[in-house]
Amino acid sequence: MRGTRRSSMLLPSRLREKTIPLATSSASRQLHRDENVLFAGYQLPHPLKYKIIVRIHTTSQSSPMQAYNQAINDLDKELDFLKSQFEAEVARFSFPY
């Protein structure tokens, strides 16, 4: 196993099935926060195939691609914020040995 890269294909199926919908549901929830998005949803046609169908309907003020990119960027900022808050709390409660 030395020198080989692990891919998501090597994950047990029970983890693969939860990882993809979790990421898409987070993006979908982020899209619903946008006032220009009328509908946002995703479909995972088959759990063994890595195909996700994303459907976004927007007002004339924004295109679906703009709304999707904005949602991903906002989600990335939220995750960075959560990471920094978590690391700050860990540092606060860490005891030097």
C-alpha atoms as a printed R data frame, in Angstrom:
   type eleno elety resid chain resno       x      y       z
1  ATOM     1    CA   MET     A     1   0.000  0.000   0.000
2  ATOM     2    CA   ARG     A     2   2.992  2.327   0.133
3  ATOM     3    CA   GLY     A     3   2.894  5.144  -2.367
4  ATOM     4    CA   THR     A     4  -0.689  4.599  -3.446
5  ATOM     5    CA   ARG     A     5  -3.425  7.156  -3.153
6  ATOM     6    CA   ARG     A     6  -6.699  6.327  -1.519
7  ATOM     7    CA   SER     A     7  -9.753  7.508  -3.372
8  ATOM     8    CA   SER     A     8 -13.356  7.704  -2.348
9  ATOM     9    CA   MET     A     9 -13.929  4.514  -4.325
10 ATOM    10    CA   LEU     A    10 -12.044  2.661  -1.591
11 ATOM    11    CA   LEU     A    11 -14.403  3.899   1.098
12 ATOM    12    CA   PRO     A    12 -16.875  1.366   2.414
13 ATOM    13    CA   SER     A    13 -20.199  1.724   0.632
14 ATOM    14    CA   ARG     A    14 -21.977  2.781   3.824
15 ATOM    15    CA   LEU     A    15 -19.673  5.845   4.021
16 ATOM    16    CA   ARG     A    16 -19.876  6.671   0.317
17 ATOM    17    CA   GLU     A    17 -23.666  6.675   0.449
18 ATOM    18    CA   LYS     A    18 -23.685  9.230   3.267
19 ATOM    19    CA   THR     A    19 -20.860 11.480   2.058
20 ATOM    20    CA   ILE     A    20 -22.302 12.548  -1.297
21 ATOM    21    CA   PRO     A    21 -25.868 13.352  -0.141
22 ATOM    22    CA   LEU     A    22 -24.517 15.215   2.895
23 ATOM    23    CA   ALA     A    23 -22.465 17.538   0.689
24 ATOM    24    CA   THR     A    24 -25.304 18.088  -1.772
25 ATOM    25    CA   SER     A    25 -27.895 18.624   0.944
26 ATOM    26    CA   SER     A    26 -25.655 21.276   2.516
27 ATOM    27    CA   ALA     A    27 -25.358 23.033  -0.841
28 ATOM    28    CA   SER     A    28 -29.109 22.719  -1.364
29 ATOM    29    CA   ARG     A    29 -29.822 24.256   2.042
30 ATOM    30    CA   GLN     A    30 -27.426 27.082   1.240
31 ATOM    31    CA   LEU     A    31 -29.205 27.686  -2.069
32 ATOM    32    CA   HIS     A    32 -32.551 27.970  -0.282
33 ATOM    33    CA   ARG     A    33 -31.171 30.910   1.703
34 ATOM    34    CA   ASP     A    34 -30.752 32.914  -1.523
35 ATOM    35    CA   GLU     A    35 -33.779 35.105  -2.210
36 ATOM    36    CA   ASN     A    36 -33.284 34.727  -5.989
37 ATOM    37    CA   VAL     A    37 -33.606 30.940  -5.847
38 ATOM    38    CA   LEU     A    38 -37.144 29.708  -6.394
39 ATOM    39    CA   PHE     A    39 -36.329 25.989  -6.261
40 ATOM    40    CA   ALA     A    40 -33.201 23.986  -5.465
41 ATOM    41    CA   GLY     A    41 -32.981 20.243  -5.192
42 ATOM    42    CA   TYR     A    42 -30.848 17.274  -6.025
43 ATOM    43    CA   GLN     A    43 -31.378 13.668  -6.933
44 ATOM    44    CA   LEU     A    44 -29.051 10.719  -6.513
45 ATOM    45    CA   PRO     A    45 -30.476  8.295  -9.094
46 ATOM    46    CA   HIS     A    46 -28.610  5.229  -7.866
47 ATOM    47    CA   PRO     A    47 -26.369  4.856  -4.793
48 ATOM    48    CA   LEU     A    48 -23.733  2.858  -6.681
49 ATOM    49    CA   LYS     A    49 -23.319  5.411  -9.469
50 ATOM    50    CA   TYR     A    50 -21.542  8.708  -8.921
51 ATOM    51    CA   LYS     A    51 -24.085 10.836 -10.680
52 ATOM    52    CA   ILE     A    52 -25.941 13.666  -8.989
53 ATOM    53    CA   ILE     A    53 -28.644 15.655 -10.708
54 ATOM    54    CA   VAL     A    54 -28.916 19.209  -9.386
55 ATOM    55    CA   ARG     A    55 -31.881 21.368 -10.350
56 ATOM    56    CA   ILE     A    56 -31.953 25.097  -9.614
57 ATOM    57    CA   HIS     A    57 -34.649 27.562 -10.672
58 ATOM    58    CA   THR     A    58 -33.948 31.249 -10.132
59 ATOM    59    CA   THR     A    59 -35.583 34.581 -10.736
60 ATOM    60    CA   SER     A    60 -34.455 36.704 -13.666
61 ATOM    61    CA   GLN     A    61 -32.056 38.524 -11.310
62 ATOM    62    CA   SER     A    62 -29.628 35.594 -11.184
63 ATOM    63    CA   SER     A    63 -28.663 32.583 -13.242
64 ATOM    64    CA   PRO     A    64 -28.653 29.090 -11.734
65 ATOM    65    CA   MET     A    65 -24.882 28.882 -12.181
66 ATOM    66    CA   GLN     A    66 -24.350 32.181 -10.331
67 ATOM    67    CA   ALA     A    67 -26.604 31.024  -7.503
68 ATOM    68    CA   TYR     A    68 -24.772 27.689  -7.267
69 ATOM    69    CA   ASN     A    69 -21.326 29.318  -7.228
70 ATOM    70    CA   GLN     A    70 -22.449 31.820  -4.586
71 ATOM    71    CA   ALA     A    71 -23.904 29.034  -2.432
72 ATOM    72    CA   ILE     A    72 -20.666 27.036  -2.617
73 ATOM    73    CA   ASN     A    73 -18.597 30.115  -1.747
74 ATOM    74    CA   ASP     A    74 -20.884 30.957   1.199
75 ATOM    75    CA   LEU     A    75 -20.750 27.370   2.412
76 ATOM    76    CA   ASP     A    76 -16.957 27.428   2.191
77 ATOM    77    CA   LYS     A    77 -16.851 30.610   4.305
78 ATOM    78    CA   GLU     A    78 -19.172 29.067   6.905
79 ATOM    79    CA   LEU     A    79 -17.041 25.945   7.134
80 ATOM    80    CA   ASP     A    80 -13.877 28.041   7.507
81 ATOM    81    CA   PHE     A    81 -15.563 29.976  10.317
82 ATOM    82    CA   LEU     A    82 -16.630 26.753  12.068
83 ATOM    83    CA   LYS     A    83 -13.131 25.348  11.720
84 ATOM    84    CA   SER     A    84 -11.521 28.451  13.214
85 ATOM    85    CA   GLN     A    85 -14.017 28.495  16.107
86 ATOM    86    CA   PHE     A    86 -13.393 24.810  16.792
87 ATOM    87    CA   GLU     A    87  -9.614 25.239  16.727
88 ATOM    88    CA   ALA     A    88  -9.884 28.250  19.070
89 ATOM    89    CA   GLU     A    89 -11.928 26.220  21.571
90 ATOM    90    CA   VAL     A    90  -9.528 23.294  21.365
91 ATOM    91    CA   ALA     A    91  -6.609 25.642  22.002
92 ATOM    92    CA   ARG     A    92  -8.454 27.235  24.907
93 ATOM    93    CA   PHE     A    93  -9.021 23.912  26.648
94 ATOM    94    CA   SER     A    94  -5.693 22.291  25.776
95 ATOM    95    CA   PHE     A    95  -3.433 21.726  28.727
96 ATOM    96    CA   PRO     A    96   0.330 21.880  28.282
97 ATOM    97    CA   TYR     A    97   2.056 18.666  29.273
